[in-house]
Amino acid sequence: MSTRFSCRTVSSWKKQEEARSVAQELGLPPWWLNEQASVYISGKDDPGKRRVFDHPGLRVTAASPRHIFAMKALAARTRDIDDLRLLAEMIGVDSAVTAVQICAEFFPEEDIPPRSAAVLQELFG
């Protein structure tokens, strides 16, 4: 009886192993690396992104605060409000107009949903 593993399986194990290592090193929860938000990430360049891990075969980058702000502003979920306030302070957002400009910077093809516009107006006037 032989056990055969595909390259994809080995690659997946290696990714999980490296992710656990990064989690321990940075004090992150073990599930920190996942692809749940990947569908919401802009295809535009994010000059503020930073590399958090680099290893042969695996490079992990973190989105910039501006990019995360744009994602959360468009989602405008109740649980994002505190994050939006903190991110706005970090990146200097002081008006709804500036907030919308940042959204357009990363998601130029997206219309601002009415709920998002209302949340941004409420937060930043």
Coordinates of C-alpha atoms in Angstrom, one line a residue:
M1 CA 0.0 0.0 0.0
S2 CA 1.5 3.3 -1.0
T3 CA 0.4 6.8 0.0
R4 CA 0.6 9.4 -2.7
F5 CA 0.3 13.1 -2.1
S6 CA -0.2 15.7 -4.8
C7 CA 1.9 18.8 -5.0
R8 CA -1.2 20.8 -4.0
T9 CA -1.6 18.8 -0.8
V10 CA 2.0 19.2 0.2
S11 CA 1.9 22.9 -0.7
S12 CA -1.2 23.3 1.4
W13 CA 0.4 21.6 4.4
K14 CA 3.5 23.8 4.0
K15 CA 1.3 26.9 3.8
Q16 CA -0.5 25.9 7.0
E17 CA 2.8 25.1 8.7
E18 CA 4.3 28.5 7.8
A19 CA 1.0 30.3 8.8
R20 CA 1.2 28.7 12.2
S21 CA 4.8 29.7 12.6
V22 CA 4.0 33.3 11.7
A23 CA 1.0 33.3 14.1
Q24 CA 3.2 32.2 17.0
E25 CA 5.9 34.7 16.1
L26 CA 3.5 37.6 15.8
G27 CA 1.0 36.5 18.5
L28 CA -1.8 36.0 16.1
P29 CA -4.6 33.5 16.3
P30 CA -3.9 30.2 14.4
W31 CA -6.6 30.9 11.9
W32 CA -5.3 34.4 11.0
L33 CA -4.3 33.4 7.4
N34 CA -7.4 32.6 5.4
E35 CA -8.9 33.6 2.1
Q36 CA -12.3 34.8 3.4
A37 CA -11.7 38.4 2.5
S38 CA -9.9 37.8 -0.8
V39 CA -13.1 38.4 -2.8
Y40 CA -13.3 41.9 -1.3
I41 CA -9.7 42.9 -2.0
S42 CA -9.3 45.5 -4.7
G43 CA -7.4 44.6 -7.8
K44 CA -5.7 48.0 -7.7
D45 CA -2.2 48.5 -6.5
D46 CA -1.8 49.1 -2.8
P47 CA 1.4 51.0 -2.4
G48 CA 1.0 50.9 1.4
K49 CA 0.8 47.2 1.7
R50 CA 3.6 45.6 3.7
R51 CA 5.2 42.2 3.6
V52 CA 4.7 40.3 6.8
F53 CA 6.3 37.1 5.9
D54 CA 8.6 36.0 3.1
H55 CA 9.8 32.5 2.5
P56 CA 10.6 30.5 -0.6
G57 CA 7.3 29.6 -2.0
L58 CA 5.2 31.7 0.4
R59 CA 5.0 35.5 0.6
V60 CA 2.3 37.1 2.8
T61 CA 1.4 40.8 2.5
A62 CA -1.0 42.8 4.6
A63 CA -3.2 45.4 3.0
S64 CA -2.6 49.0 4.0
P65 CA -4.8 50.9 6.4
R66 CA -6.2 52.9 3.5
H67 CA -7.2 49.7 1.6
I68 CA -8.7 48.2 4.7
F69 CA -10.6 51.4 5.3
A70 CA -12.0 51.3 1.8
M71 CA -13.1 47.7 2.2
K72 CA -14.8 48.4 5.5
A73 CA -16.4 51.6 4.3
L74 CA -18.0 49.9 1.4
A75 CA -19.2 47.0 3.6
A76 CA -20.4 49.4 6.3
R77 CA -21.3 46.6 8.7
T78 CA -22.2 47.6 12.3
R79 CA -19.1 45.6 13.5
D80 CA -16.9 47.8 11.2
I81 CA -17.8 51.1 12.8
D82 CA -15.1 51.1 15.5
D83 CA -12.5 49.9 13.0
L84 CA -13.5 52.7 10.6
R85 CA -13.0 55.3 13.3
L86 CA -9.6 53.9 14.2
L87 CA -8.5 53.6 10.6
A88 CA -9.8 57.1 9.8
E89 CA -7.6 58.5 12.6
M90 CA -4.6 56.5 11.4
I91 CA -4.9 57.8 7.8
G92 CA -6.3 61.2 8.4
V93 CA -9.9 60.9 7.2
D94 CA -11.8 63.9 8.5
S95 CA -14.8 64.1 6.1
A96 CA -17.2 61.8 4.2
V97 CA -15.8 63.3 1.0
T98 CA -12.3 62.1 1.8
A99 CA -13.7 58.7 2.8
V100 CA -15.5 58.3 -0.5
Q101 CA -12.3 59.4 -2.4
I102 CA -10.4 56.6 -0.6
C103 CA -13.1 54.1 -1.6
A104 CA -12.9 55.3 -5.2
E105 CA -9.1 55.0 -5.1
F106 CA -9.3 51.3 -4.5
F107 CA -12.7 50.4 -6.0
P108 CA -13.2 52.8 -8.9
E109 CA -15.8 50.6 -10.5
E110 CA -17.9 50.3 -7.3
D111 CA -20.8 52.7 -6.6
I112 CA -21.0 53.6 -2.9
P113 CA -24.0 51.7 -1.6
P114 CA -26.6 54.0 0.1
R115 CA -26.0 52.4 3.5
S116 CA -22.3 53.0 3.2
A117 CA -22.8 56.6 2.2
A118 CA -25.1 57.1 5.2
V119 CA -22.6 55.5 7.6
L120 CA -19.8 57.6 6.3
Q121 CA -21.9 60.8 6.5
E122 CA -22.8 59.9 10.1
L123 CA -19.2 59.2 11.1
F124 CA -17.4 62.0 9.2
G125 CA -20.1 64.6 8.3

